[in-house]
């Protein structure tokens, strides 16, 4: 929760600090500049995925999780003390950039380390349910950030928020990360990792990952549509409602806050459902819904003139996305053997996020600035359509034995092979 609080508050408070670092241009141009730095953090995620994924496979899941929160704490401190343009010119932008690079490194490893830990620590028939709590905690971090924003909007004036109030969430995030560092030092390692028979020199290496190239490609392809949709309806939604739909910032923030609370509650329900019916039905439902509903939902959201219509449409979008968010962590972890599981999830996922998730907000603002904002709606739908093809052709991963070493993930991708032990055909 604290990791993702720190990651998301940059985006949610960007409307308040954009003018402090980029004083020139209109509001959309300023947001594009801050969104560009937001995207830079995503391009560091593959580096973090490789570095911290390697740590997770060689030193353990606990070591990787401890390191990620250390990097996140340092980045939050940097943003909290970053000088404005009036004080240091573009020196403040340089500080923001360094902080986002550190955040990218941290989150690049955090996703895989937590996904792997939750999946490995769960009973075989409960992996979908247990791993769904990754997005519960991610969303809780965003809810906490939006909740703090709502409090600040009601206790500080607009001028105070724009001048110094935006620094408060980063101070809170830095303090929270310090607490989490202490908690993670006392975590237990997972049995799957402890019992892995993989030679230590083979753990977490690119050489070992290359033996699972198809699985790595699958992670990229199945992430593509999900990450674009997720960041569109979470990170970008508040800006869209205020900058395009014309809702007051306070109303737009409240819409996102309420929608995300419902979204978080849906994750365990969908995760548990996947333990009963499999992962593919939920993934396919998400992709079909995103492919055909994105354009109508975004078009209607643009015309939503008040709280309730905006909330209803936002909830519809988030219900559709739940088919992806609730189970994507365990699906990816189920594809790889223990010795390369953390790196196998981290690096391909981070690459997909850098290419599609991190750029979603910037692409949206680029279309808006070009006067063809509806083009972004079709872009999101197109990414979902590509992932739909992958979901339709991949095999089920629900019953894979995580303690099998070497070939446990192969049947999930081999369309010509028959069912094997613990891997039902699609």
mmCIF file of C-alpha atoms in Angstrom:
data_model
loop_
_atom_site.group_PDB
_atom_site.id
_atom_site.type_symbol
_atom_site.label_atom_id
_atom_site.label_comp_id
_atom_site.label_asym_id
_atom_site.label_seq_id
_atom_site.Cartn_x
_atom_site.Cartn_y
_atom_site.Cartn_z
ATOM 1 C CA UNK A 1 0.000 0.000 0.000
ATOM 2 C CA UNK A 2 2.760 2.432 0.932
ATOM 3 C CA UNK A 3 4.804 1.611 -2.192
ATOM 4 C CA UNK A 4 1.887 2.364 -4.480
ATOM 5 C CA UNK A 5 0.773 5.369 -2.452
ATOM 6 C CA UNK A 6 4.165 6.937 -3.192
ATOM 7 C CA UNK A 7 3.942 5.922 -6.854
ATOM 8 C CA UNK A 8 0.448 7.265 -7.489
ATOM 9 C CA UNK A 9 0.449 10.519 -5.498
ATOM 10 C CA UNK A 10 2.825 11.965 -8.081
ATOM 11 C CA UNK A 11 0.096 11.610 -10.692
ATOM 12 C CA UNK A 12 -2.831 12.614 -8.474
ATOM 13 C CA UNK A 13 -1.116 15.791 -7.202
ATOM 14 C CA UNK A 14 0.413 16.723 -10.572
ATOM 15 C CA UNK A 15 -2.371 19.245 -11.226
ATOM 16 C CA UNK A 16 -1.162 21.184 -8.168
ATOM 17 C CA UNK A 17 2.619 21.130 -8.599
ATOM 18 C CA UNK A 18 2.873 21.230 -12.411
ATOM 19 C CA UNK A 19 2.957 25.042 -12.401
ATOM 20 C CA UNK A 20 5.708 25.089 -9.759
ATOM 21 C CA UNK A 21 8.168 23.311 -12.028
ATOM 22 C CA UNK A 22 6.833 24.162 -15.499
ATOM 23 C CA UNK A 23 5.516 27.742 -15.328
ATOM 24 C CA UNK A 24 5.174 28.241 -19.088
ATOM 25 C CA UNK A 25 2.299 27.117 -21.312
ATOM 26 C CA UNK A 26 -1.365 26.230 -20.803
ATOM 27 C CA UNK A 27 -2.673 23.693 -18.279
ATOM 28 C CA UNK A 28 -2.581 20.792 -20.746
ATOM 29 C CA UNK A 29 1.039 21.571 -21.706
ATOM 30 C CA UNK A 30 2.066 21.675 -18.036
ATOM 31 C CA UNK A 31 0.353 18.362 -17.388
ATOM 32 C CA UNK A 32 2.103 16.882 -20.427
ATOM 33 C CA UNK A 33 5.472 17.891 -18.957
ATOM 34 C CA UNK A 34 4.707 16.288 -15.599
ATOM 35 C CA UNK A 35 3.210 13.263 -17.374
ATOM 36 C CA UNK A 36 6.449 12.952 -19.349
ATOM 37 C CA UNK A 37 8.430 12.664 -16.113
ATOM 38 C CA UNK A 38 5.779 10.243 -14.831
ATOM 39 C CA UNK A 39 6.418 8.121 -17.933
ATOM 40 C CA UNK A 40 10.191 8.231 -17.377
ATOM 41 C CA UNK A 41 9.636 6.308 -14.152
ATOM 42 C CA UNK A 42 8.050 3.548 -16.199
ATOM 43 C CA UNK A 43 11.054 3.340 -18.497
ATOM 44 C CA UNK A 44 13.219 2.609 -15.460
ATOM 45 C CA UNK A 45 10.934 -0.249 -14.493
ATOM 46 C CA UNK A 46 12.588 -2.758 -16.862
ATOM 47 C CA UNK A 47 15.940 -1.920 -15.223
ATOM 48 C CA UNK A 48 14.363 -2.333 -11.804
ATOM 49 C CA UNK A 49 12.657 -5.503 -12.991
ATOM 50 C CA UNK A 50 15.966 -6.991 -14.075
ATOM 51 C CA UNK A 51 17.974 -5.803 -11.062
ATOM 52 C CA UNK A 52 15.447 -6.536 -8.318
ATOM 53 C CA UNK A 53 14.067 -9.610 -10.068
ATOM 54 C CA UNK A 54 17.588 -10.999 -9.991
ATOM 55 C CA UNK A 55 17.849 -10.121 -6.293
ATOM 56 C CA UNK A 56 14.519 -11.861 -5.651
ATOM 57 C CA UNK A 57 15.625 -15.080 -7.347
ATOM 58 C CA UNK A 58 19.176 -15.142 -5.958
ATOM 59 C CA UNK A 59 18.785 -13.640 -2.476
ATOM 60 C CA UNK A 60 15.113 -14.340 -1.817
ATOM 61 C CA UNK A 61 11.760 -12.624 -2.102
ATOM 62 C CA UNK A 62 12.223 -10.954 1.292
ATOM 63 C CA UNK A 63 15.500 -9.288 0.255
ATOM 64 C CA UNK A 64 13.935 -7.869 -2.908
ATOM 65 C CA UNK A 65 10.892 -6.525 -1.049
ATOM 66 C CA UNK A 66 13.110 -4.817 1.535
ATOM 67 C CA UNK A 67 15.253 -3.165 -1.133
ATOM 68 C CA UNK A 68 12.267 -1.866 -3.118
ATOM 69 C CA UNK A 69 10.772 -0.021 -0.171
ATOM 70 C CA UNK A 70 14.156 1.558 0.630
ATOM 71 C CA UNK A 71 14.369 3.024 -2.872
ATOM 72 C CA UNK A 72 10.782 4.257 -2.680
ATOM 73 C CA UNK A 73 11.376 6.027 0.614
ATOM 74 C CA UNK A 74 14.387 7.853 -0.815
ATOM 75 C CA UNK A 75 12.412 9.000 -3.859
ATOM 76 C CA UNK A 76 9.551 10.351 -1.733
ATOM 77 C CA UNK A 77 11.999 12.431 0.304
ATOM 78 C CA UNK A 78 13.497 13.904 -2.873
ATOM 79 C CA UNK A 79 10.114 14.988 -4.234
ATOM 80 C CA UNK A 80 9.104 16.438 -0.868
ATOM 81 C CA UNK A 81 12.137 18.748 -0.825
ATOM 82 C CA UNK A 82 12.438 19.462 -4.578
ATOM 83 C CA UNK A 83 13.019 23.200 -5.259
ATOM 84 C CA UNK A 84 10.532 25.011 -7.496
ATOM 85 C CA UNK A 85 11.316 26.786 -10.753
ATOM 86 C CA UNK A 86 11.331 30.143 -8.947
ATOM 87 C CA UNK A 87 14.074 28.914 -6.595
ATOM 88 C CA UNK A 88 16.317 26.766 -8.799
ATOM 89 C CA UNK A 89 15.042 27.063 -12.364
ATOM 90 C CA UNK A 90 14.957 23.660 -13.992
ATOM 91 C CA UNK A 91 17.028 22.238 -11.128
ATOM 92 C CA UNK A 92 13.757 21.252 -9.489
ATOM 93 C CA UNK A 93 12.799 19.335 -12.617
ATOM 94 C CA UNK A 94 16.128 17.468 -12.361
ATOM 95 C CA UNK A 95 15.288 16.469 -8.773
ATOM 96 C CA UNK A 96 11.842 15.276 -9.869
ATOM 97 C CA UNK A 97 13.455 13.264 -12.638
ATOM 98 C CA UNK A 98 15.922 11.549 -10.300
ATOM 99 C CA UNK A 99 13.118 10.769 -7.861
ATOM 100 C CA UNK A 100 10.973 9.212 -10.597
ATOM 101 C CA UNK A 101 13.940 7.147 -11.770
ATOM 102 C CA UNK A 102 14.309 5.760 -8.250
ATOM 103 C CA UNK A 103 10.583 5.101 -8.079
ATOM 104 C CA UNK A 104 10.775 3.279 -11.400
ATOM 105 C CA UNK A 105 13.561 1.065 -10.090
ATOM 106 C CA UNK A 106 11.564 0.350 -6.946
ATOM 107 C CA UNK A 107 8.224 -0.437 -8.571
ATOM 108 C CA UNK A 108 9.937 -2.436 -11.320
ATOM 109 C CA UNK A 109 10.943 -4.963 -8.693
ATOM 110 C CA UNK A 110 8.058 -4.474 -6.250
ATOM 111 C CA UNK A 111 5.358 -5.840 -8.515
ATOM 112 C CA UNK A 112 7.194 -9.088 -9.253
ATOM 113 C CA UNK A 113 8.496 -9.598 -5.726
ATOM 114 C CA UNK A 114 5.043 -9.164 -4.174
ATOM 115 C CA UNK A 115 3.289 -11.168 -6.906
ATOM 116 C CA UNK A 116 5.760 -14.010 -6.500
ATOM 117 C CA UNK A 117 5.630 -13.914 -2.715
ATOM 118 C CA UNK A 118 1.828 -13.932 -2.537
ATOM 119 C CA UNK A 119 1.511 -16.701 -5.127
ATOM 120 C CA UNK A 120 4.184 -18.950 -3.583
ATOM 121 C CA UNK A 121 2.932 -18.424 -0.017
ATOM 122 C CA UNK A 122 -0.640 -19.455 -0.883
ATOM 123 C CA UNK A 123 -2.324 -22.857 -0.870
ATOM 124 C CA UNK A 124 -2.613 -24.253 -4.439
ATOM 125 C CA UNK A 125 -6.386 -23.860 -4.566
ATOM 126 C CA UNK A 126 -6.316 -20.317 -3.165
ATOM 127 C CA UNK A 127 -3.653 -18.624 -5.267
ATOM 128 C CA UNK A 128 -6.110 -16.503 -7.227
ATOM 129 C CA UNK A 129 -7.789 -15.266 -4.053
ATOM 130 C CA UNK A 130 -4.545 -14.566 -2.193
ATOM 131 C CA UNK A 131 -2.719 -12.875 -5.064
ATOM 132 C CA UNK A 132 -5.722 -10.617 -5.721
ATOM 133 C CA UNK A 133 -4.756 -8.752 -2.568
ATOM 134 C CA UNK A 134 -1.845 -7.273 -4.470
ATOM 135 C CA UNK A 135 -4.278 -5.032 -6.315
ATOM 136 C CA UNK A 136 -6.272 -4.524 -3.122
ATOM 137 C CA UNK A 137 -3.154 -3.046 -1.543
ATOM 138 C CA UNK A 138 -2.156 -1.169 -4.709
ATOM 139 C CA UNK A 139 -5.622 0.352 -4.888
ATOM 140 C CA UNK A 140 -5.586 1.048 -1.159
ATOM 141 C CA UNK A 141 -2.438 3.097 -1.713
ATOM 142 C CA UNK A 142 -4.207 5.102 -4.371
ATOM 143 C CA UNK A 143 -7.323 5.484 -2.194
ATOM 144 C CA UNK A 144 -5.139 6.716 0.649
ATOM 145 C CA UNK A 145 -3.539 9.231 -1.698
ATOM 146 C CA UNK A 146 -6.894 10.448 -2.993
ATOM 147 C CA UNK A 147 -8.293 10.531 0.543
ATOM 148 C CA UNK A 148 -5.416 12.712 1.662
ATOM 149 C CA UNK A 149 -5.997 14.898 -1.375
ATOM 150 C CA UNK A 150 -9.664 15.320 -0.452
ATOM 151 C CA UNK A 151 -8.693 16.287 3.114
ATOM 152 C CA UNK A 152 -6.130 18.801 1.877
ATOM 153 C CA UNK A 153 -8.598 20.246 -0.626
ATOM 154 C CA UNK A 154 -10.996 20.921 2.219
ATOM 155 C CA UNK A 155 -8.486 22.241 4.756
ATOM 156 C CA UNK A 156 -6.140 24.283 2.564
ATOM 157 C CA UNK A 157 -6.879 27.007 0.061
ATOM 158 C CA UNK A 158 -6.170 26.472 -3.621
ATOM 159 C CA UNK A 159 -3.163 28.802 -3.409
ATOM 160 C CA UNK A 160 -1.749 26.891 -0.441
ATOM 161 C CA UNK A 161 -2.129 23.579 -2.252
ATOM 162 C CA UNK A 162 -0.387 24.918 -5.331
ATOM 163 C CA UNK A 163 2.442 26.552 -3.387
ATOM 164 C CA UNK A 164 3.364 24.024 -0.669
ATOM 165 C CA UNK A 165 0.443 21.739 0.257
ATOM 166 C CA UNK A 166 1.290 19.259 -2.523
ATOM 167 C CA UNK A 167 4.486 18.336 -0.634
ATOM 168 C CA UNK A 168 2.577 16.837 2.311
ATOM 169 C CA UNK A 169 1.711 13.457 0.701
ATOM 170 C CA UNK A 170 5.361 12.851 -0.186
ATOM 171 C CA UNK A 171 6.414 13.460 3.413
ATOM 172 C CA UNK A 172 3.711 11.017 4.531
ATOM 173 C CA UNK A 173 4.897 8.476 1.967
ATOM 174 C CA UNK A 174 8.514 8.702 3.100
ATOM 175 C CA UNK A 175 7.553 8.129 6.739
ATOM 176 C CA UNK A 176 5.289 5.214 5.800
ATOM 177 C CA UNK A 177 8.030 3.570 3.741
ATOM 178 C CA UNK A 178 10.381 3.705 6.720
ATOM 179 C CA UNK A 179 7.826 1.746 8.782
ATOM 180 C CA UNK A 180 7.366 -0.829 6.020
ATOM 181 C CA UNK A 181 11.137 -1.326 5.803
ATOM 182 C CA UNK A 182 11.092 -2.473 9.436
ATOM 183 C CA UNK A 183 8.113 -4.796 8.862
ATOM 184 C CA UNK A 184 9.596 -6.429 5.770
ATOM 185 C CA UNK A 185 12.843 -7.232 7.542
ATOM 186 C CA UNK A 186 10.839 -9.659 9.703
ATOM 187 C CA UNK A 187 9.107 -11.512 6.849
ATOM 188 C CA UNK A 188 9.548 -15.256 6.376
ATOM 189 C CA UNK A 189 10.839 -16.631 3.078
ATOM 190 C CA UNK A 190 8.449 -18.798 1.008
ATOM 191 C CA UNK A 191 8.740 -22.589 1.057
ATOM 192 C CA UNK A 192 8.817 -22.776 -2.735
ATOM 193 C CA UNK A 193 11.935 -20.615 -2.794
ATOM 194 C CA UNK A 194 13.617 -22.414 0.099
ATOM 195 C CA UNK A 195 12.964 -25.814 -1.473
ATOM 196 C CA UNK A 196 13.950 -24.841 -4.998
ATOM 197 C CA UNK A 197 16.447 -27.241 -6.521
ATOM 198 C CA UNK A 198 17.732 -24.683 -9.000
ATOM 199 C CA UNK A 199 21.490 -24.187 -8.821
ATOM 200 C CA UNK A 200 22.265 -20.836 -7.204
ATOM 201 C CA UNK A 201 24.408 -19.687 -10.121
ATOM 202 C CA UNK A 202 21.414 -20.235 -12.451
ATOM 203 C CA UNK A 203 18.910 -18.327 -10.352
ATOM 204 C CA UNK A 204 17.675 -15.005 -11.664
ATOM 205 C CA UNK A 205 19.910 -14.901 -14.742
ATOM 206 C CA UNK A 206 19.021 -13.714 -18.224
ATOM 207 C CA UNK A 207 20.404 -17.013 -19.514
ATOM 208 C CA UNK A 208 17.869 -18.912 -17.430
ATOM 209 C CA UNK A 209 15.073 -16.558 -18.490
ATOM 210 C CA UNK A 210 15.876 -17.077 -22.172
ATOM 211 C CA UNK A 211 14.915 -20.733 -21.746
ATOM 212 C CA UNK A 212 11.401 -19.389 -21.203
ATOM 213 C CA UNK A 213 11.210 -16.860 -24.030
ATOM 214 C CA UNK A 214 7.647 -17.744 -24.968
ATOM 215 C CA UNK A 215 6.469 -17.321 -21.397
ATOM 216 C CA UNK A 216 8.194 -13.936 -21.236
ATOM 217 C CA UNK A 217 6.516 -12.859 -24.468
ATOM 218 C CA UNK A 218 3.179 -14.040 -23.088
ATOM 219 C CA UNK A 219 3.613 -11.835 -20.015
ATOM 220 C CA UNK A 220 4.215 -8.795 -22.251
ATOM 221 C CA UNK A 221 1.242 -9.557 -24.485
ATOM 222 C CA UNK A 222 -1.248 -10.321 -21.717
ATOM 223 C CA UNK A 223 -0.132 -7.211 -19.794
ATOM 224 C CA UNK A 224 -0.511 -4.838 -22.748
ATOM 225 C CA UNK A 225 -4.269 -4.327 -22.701
ATOM 226 C CA UNK A 226 -4.618 -4.591 -18.939
ATOM 227 C CA UNK A 227 -2.036 -1.995 -18.019
ATOM 228 C CA UNK A 228 -3.331 0.610 -20.502
ATOM 229 C CA UNK A 229 -6.889 0.183 -19.254
ATOM 230 C CA UNK A 230 -5.837 0.194 -15.599
ATOM 231 C CA UNK A 231 -3.880 3.431 -15.801
ATOM 232 C CA UNK A 232 -6.574 5.046 -17.924
ATOM 233 C CA UNK A 233 -9.336 4.448 -15.364
ATOM 234 C CA UNK A 234 -7.244 4.992 -12.241
ATOM 235 C CA UNK A 235 -4.241 7.290 -12.644
ATOM 236 C CA UNK A 236 -5.597 9.347 -15.560
ATOM 237 C CA UNK A 237 -9.282 9.358 -14.605
ATOM 238 C CA UNK A 238 -9.151 12.298 -12.188
ATOM 239 C CA UNK A 239 -7.382 14.504 -14.745
ATOM 240 C CA UNK A 240 -9.776 13.411 -17.487
ATOM 241 C CA UNK A 241 -12.826 14.301 -15.424
ATOM 242 C CA UNK A 242 -11.472 17.743 -14.529
ATOM 243 C CA UNK A 243 -9.554 18.624 -17.698
ATOM 244 C CA UNK A 244 -11.993 17.207 -20.283
ATOM 245 C CA UNK A 245 -15.375 16.587 -18.639
ATOM 246 C CA UNK A 246 -15.150 19.931 -16.861
ATOM 247 C CA UNK A 247 -15.911 18.660 -13.359
ATOM 248 C CA UNK A 248 -14.412 20.610 -10.443
ATOM 249 C CA UNK A 249 -11.173 19.077 -9.153
ATOM 250 C CA UNK A 250 -12.817 18.222 -5.834
ATOM 251 C CA UNK A 251 -15.669 16.373 -7.579
ATOM 252 C CA UNK A 252 -13.312 14.523 -9.921
ATOM 253 C CA UNK A 253 -11.187 13.413 -6.964
ATOM 254 C CA UNK A 254 -14.267 12.224 -5.054
ATOM 255 C CA UNK A 255 -15.462 10.201 -8.065
ATOM 256 C CA UNK A 256 -12.118 8.420 -8.297
ATOM 257 C CA UNK A 257 -12.013 7.875 -4.537
ATOM 258 C CA UNK A 258 -15.465 6.236 -4.351
ATOM 259 C CA UNK A 259 -14.945 4.149 -7.500
ATOM 260 C CA UNK A 260 -11.621 2.797 -6.271
ATOM 261 C CA UNK A 261 -13.109 1.698 -2.933
ATOM 262 C CA UNK A 262 -15.615 -0.498 -4.784
ATOM 263 C CA UNK A 263 -12.863 -1.653 -7.148
ATOM 264 C CA UNK A 264 -10.680 -2.802 -4.234
ATOM 265 C CA UNK A 265 -13.557 -4.792 -2.730
ATOM 266 C CA UNK A 266 -14.127 -6.615 -6.034
ATOM 267 C CA UNK A 267 -10.586 -7.990 -6.303
ATOM 268 C CA UNK A 268 -10.798 -10.876 -3.765
ATOM 269 C CA UNK A 269 -14.214 -11.899 -5.095
ATOM 270 C CA UNK A 270 -12.894 -12.185 -8.650
ATOM 271 C CA UNK A 271 -9.695 -13.857 -7.453
ATOM 272 C CA UNK A 272 -11.684 -16.492 -5.572
ATOM 273 C CA UNK A 273 -13.867 -17.017 -8.641
ATOM 274 C CA UNK A 274 -10.761 -17.725 -10.724
ATOM 275 C CA UNK A 275 -9.799 -20.475 -8.272
ATOM 276 C CA UNK A 276 -13.100 -22.181 -9.127
ATOM 277 C CA UNK A 277 -13.499 -21.587 -12.871
ATOM 278 C CA UNK A 278 -9.936 -20.807 -13.988
ATOM 279 C CA UNK A 279 -7.983 -17.703 -14.984
ATOM 280 C CA UNK A 280 -8.831 -17.555 -18.698
ATOM 281 C CA UNK A 281 -12.586 -16.845 -18.373
ATOM 282 C CA UNK A 282 -11.889 -13.716 -16.323
ATOM 283 C CA UNK A 283 -9.124 -12.515 -18.632
ATOM 284 C CA UNK A 284 -11.311 -13.029 -21.692
ATOM 285 C CA UNK A 285 -14.225 -11.194 -20.061
ATOM 286 C CA UNK A 286 -11.972 -8.241 -19.323
ATOM 287 C CA UNK A 287 -10.572 -8.097 -22.858
ATOM 288 C CA UNK A 288 -13.969 -8.367 -24.557
ATOM 289 C CA UNK A 289 -15.411 -5.672 -22.288
ATOM 290 C CA UNK A 290 -12.458 -3.300 -22.768
ATOM 291 C CA UNK A 291 -12.406 -3.820 -26.525
ATOM 292 C CA UNK A 292 -16.075 -3.001 -27.044
ATOM 293 C CA UNK A 293 -16.951 -0.716 -24.126
ATOM 294 C CA UNK A 294 -13.972 1.639 -23.858
ATOM 295 C CA UNK A 295 -15.072 4.038 -26.597
ATOM 296 C CA UNK A 296 -18.690 4.354 -25.332
ATOM 297 C CA UNK A 297 -17.601 4.721 -21.686
ATOM 298 C CA UNK A 298 -14.976 7.384 -22.382
ATOM 299 C CA UNK A 299 -17.331 9.269 -24.696
ATOM 300 C CA UNK A 300 -20.090 9.320 -22.093
ATOM 301 C CA UNK A 301 -17.633 10.265 -19.339
ATOM 302 C CA UNK A 302 -16.667 13.324 -21.363
ATOM 303 C CA UNK A 303 -20.293 14.417 -21.201
ATOM 304 C CA UNK A 304 -20.855 13.530 -17.544
ATOM 305 C CA UNK A 305 -21.798 16.799 -15.948
ATOM 306 C CA UNK A 306 -22.120 15.730 -12.331
ATOM 307 C CA UNK A 307 -20.930 13.294 -9.681
ATOM 308 C CA UNK A 308 -23.368 10.383 -10.101
ATOM 309 C CA UNK A 309 -23.131 9.826 -13.871
ATOM 310 C CA UNK A 310 -19.351 10.043 -13.669
ATOM 311 C CA UNK A 311 -19.265 7.583 -10.771
ATOM 312 C CA UNK A 312 -21.563 5.079 -12.515
ATOM 313 C CA UNK A 313 -19.495 5.057 -15.702
ATOM 314 C CA UNK A 314 -16.230 4.827 -13.756
ATOM 315 C CA UNK A 315 -17.543 1.838 -11.800
ATOM 316 C CA UNK A 316 -18.605 0.092 -15.006
ATOM 317 C CA UNK A 317 -15.092 0.493 -16.397
ATOM 318 C CA UNK A 318 -13.443 -0.742 -13.197
ATOM 319 C CA UNK A 319 -15.728 -3.788 -12.985
ATOM 320 C CA UNK A 320 -14.549 -4.758 -16.474
ATOM 321 C CA UNK A 321 -10.883 -4.217 -15.562
ATOM 322 C CA UNK A 322 -11.262 -6.437 -12.478
ATOM 323 C CA UNK A 323 -11.111 -9.465 -14.772
ATOM 324 C CA UNK A 324 -7.473 -8.571 -15.383
ATOM 325 C CA UNK A 325 -6.294 -6.920 -12.171
ATOM 326 C CA UNK A 326 -7.583 -9.562 -9.763
ATOM 327 C CA UNK A 327 -5.558 -12.431 -11.234
ATOM 328 C CA UNK A 328 -2.779 -11.121 -13.436
ATOM 329 C CA UNK A 329 -0.194 -11.466 -10.655
ATOM 330 C CA UNK A 330 -0.745 -15.175 -10.118
ATOM 331 C CA UNK A 331 -1.124 -15.923 -13.840
ATOM 332 C CA UNK A 332 2.339 -14.517 -14.530
ATOM 333 C CA UNK A 333 3.918 -16.217 -11.524
ATOM 334 C CA UNK A 334 2.364 -19.541 -12.538
ATOM 335 C CA UNK A 335 4.168 -19.440 -15.883
ATOM 336 C CA UNK A 336 7.744 -19.695 -14.561
ATOM 337 C CA UNK A 337 9.808 -22.121 -12.478
ATOM 338 C CA UNK A 338 10.979 -21.042 -9.023
ATOM 339 C CA UNK A 339 14.565 -20.254 -9.961
ATOM 340 C CA UNK A 340 13.581 -17.591 -12.480
ATOM 341 C CA UNK A 341 10.033 -16.744 -11.346
ATOM 342 C CA UNK A 342 10.756 -13.310 -9.905
ATOM 343 C CA UNK A 343 12.832 -12.172 -12.884
ATOM 344 C CA UNK A 344 10.430 -13.850 -15.310
ATOM 345 C CA UNK A 345 7.526 -11.824 -13.957
ATOM 346 C CA UNK A 346 9.465 -8.610 -13.334
ATOM 347 C CA UNK A 347 11.308 -7.931 -16.579
ATOM 348 C CA UNK A 348 8.613 -8.674 -19.204
ATOM 349 C CA UNK A 349 5.931 -7.006 -17.081
ATOM 350 C CA UNK A 350 8.097 -3.918 -16.610
ATOM 351 C CA UNK A 351 8.772 -3.736 -20.346
ATOM 352 C CA UNK A 352 5.043 -3.877 -21.086
ATOM 353 C CA UNK A 353 4.342 -1.207 -18.489
ATOM 354 C CA UNK A 354 7.061 1.051 -19.867
ATOM 355 C CA UNK A 355 5.668 0.769 -23.387
ATOM 356 C CA UNK A 356 1.961 0.947 -22.600
ATOM 357 C CA UNK A 357 1.087 1.724 -18.964
ATOM 358 C CA UNK A 358 3.578 4.517 -18.357
ATOM 359 C CA UNK A 359 2.783 6.243 -21.623
ATOM 360 C CA UNK A 360 -1.027 5.990 -21.344
ATOM 361 C CA UNK A 361 -1.479 9.372 -19.692
ATOM 362 C CA UNK A 362 0.973 11.090 -22.032
ATOM 363 C CA UNK A 363 -0.667 9.527 -25.097
ATOM 364 C CA UNK A 364 -4.077 10.652 -23.830
ATOM 365 C CA UNK A 365 -2.888 14.240 -23.384
ATOM 366 C CA UNK A 366 -1.145 14.142 -26.785
ATOM 367 C CA UNK A 367 -4.409 13.183 -28.491
ATOM 368 C CA UNK A 368 -6.214 15.897 -26.526
ATOM 369 C CA UNK A 369 -3.683 18.565 -27.452
ATOM 370 C CA UNK A 370 -3.980 17.508 -31.101
ATOM 371 C CA UNK A 371 -7.738 17.996 -30.987
ATOM 372 C CA UNK A 372 -8.526 14.290 -31.564
ATOM 373 C CA UNK A 373 -9.042 13.076 -28.015
ATOM 374 C CA UNK A 374 -11.340 10.261 -29.180
ATOM 375 C CA UNK A 375 -8.307 8.677 -30.841
ATOM 376 C CA UNK A 376 -7.082 7.721 -27.375
ATOM 377 C CA UNK A 377 -10.272 5.768 -26.697
ATOM 378 C CA UNK A 378 -9.629 3.648 -29.786
ATOM 379 C CA UNK A 379 -6.006 3.210 -28.753
ATOM 380 C CA UNK A 380 -7.066 1.706 -25.386
ATOM 381 C CA UNK A 381 -9.612 -0.543 -27.119
ATOM 382 C CA UNK A 382 -7.001 -1.685 -29.638
ATOM 383 C CA UNK A 383 -4.520 -2.670 -26.930
ATOM 384 C CA UNK A 384 -7.254 -4.697 -25.225
ATOM 385 C CA UNK A 385 -8.046 -6.413 -28.515
ATOM 386 C CA UNK A 386 -4.422 -7.548 -28.885
ATOM 387 C CA UNK A 387 -4.488 -9.025 -25.379
ATOM 388 C CA UNK A 388 -7.802 -10.710 -26.177
ATOM 389 C CA UNK A 389 -6.121 -12.725 -28.914
ATOM 390 C CA UNK A 390 -3.510 -13.869 -26.379
ATOM 391 C CA UNK A 391 -6.111 -14.836 -23.773
ATOM 392 C CA UNK A 392 -8.048 -16.864 -26.345
ATOM 393 C CA UNK A 393 -4.980 -18.853 -27.404
ATOM 394 C CA UNK A 394 -3.205 -19.405 -24.066
ATOM 395 C CA UNK A 395 -3.888 -22.399 -21.862
ATOM 396 C CA UNK A 396 -5.104 -22.510 -18.300
ATOM 397 C CA UNK A 397 -2.528 -22.036 -15.500
ATOM 398 C CA UNK A 398 -4.717 -22.492 -12.416
ATOM 399 C CA UNK A 399 -3.566 -26.007 -11.467
ATOM 400 C CA UNK A 400 0.179 -25.720 -12.141
ATOM 401 C CA UNK A 401 2.385 -27.018 -9.314
ATOM 402 C CA UNK A 402 4.685 -24.119 -8.379
ATOM 403 C CA UNK A 403 7.269 -26.429 -6.831
ATOM 404 C CA UNK A 404 7.940 -28.259 -10.072
ATOM 405 C CA UNK A 405 11.243 -27.155 -11.490
ATOM 406 C CA UNK A 406 12.091 -26.562 -15.120
ATOM 407 C CA UNK A 407 9.105 -27.385 -17.279
ATOM 408 C CA UNK A 408 6.063 -26.566 -15.187
ATOM 409 C CA UNK A 409 5.163 -23.557 -17.301
ATOM 410 C CA UNK A 410 5.647 -25.106 -20.732
ATOM 411 C CA UNK A 411 2.188 -26.657 -21.128
ATOM 412 C CA UNK A 412 0.595 -23.232 -20.627
ATOM 413 C CA UNK A 413 1.945 -22.179 -24.001
ATOM 414 C CA UNK A 414 2.242 -25.351 -26.037
ATOM 415 C CA UNK A 415 -0.912 -25.467 -28.113
ATOM 416 C CA UNK A 416 0.105 -28.725 -29.762
ATOM 417 C CA UNK A 417 0.723 -30.671 -26.607
ATOM 418 C CA UNK A 418 -1.977 -32.572 -24.781
ATOM 419 C CA UNK A 419 -2.876 -31.979 -21.131
ATOM 420 C CA UNK A 420 -0.071 -32.734 -18.695
ATOM 421 C CA UNK A 421 0.103 -33.196 -14.953
ATOM 422 C CA UNK A 422 -1.808 -30.437 -13.232
ATOM 423 C CA UNK A 423 -2.205 -28.385 -16.418
ATOM 424 C CA UNK A 424 -5.681 -28.741 -17.954
ATOM 425 C CA UNK A 425 -6.014 -27.867 -21.615
ATOM 426 C CA UNK A 426 -7.925 -24.724 -22.527
#
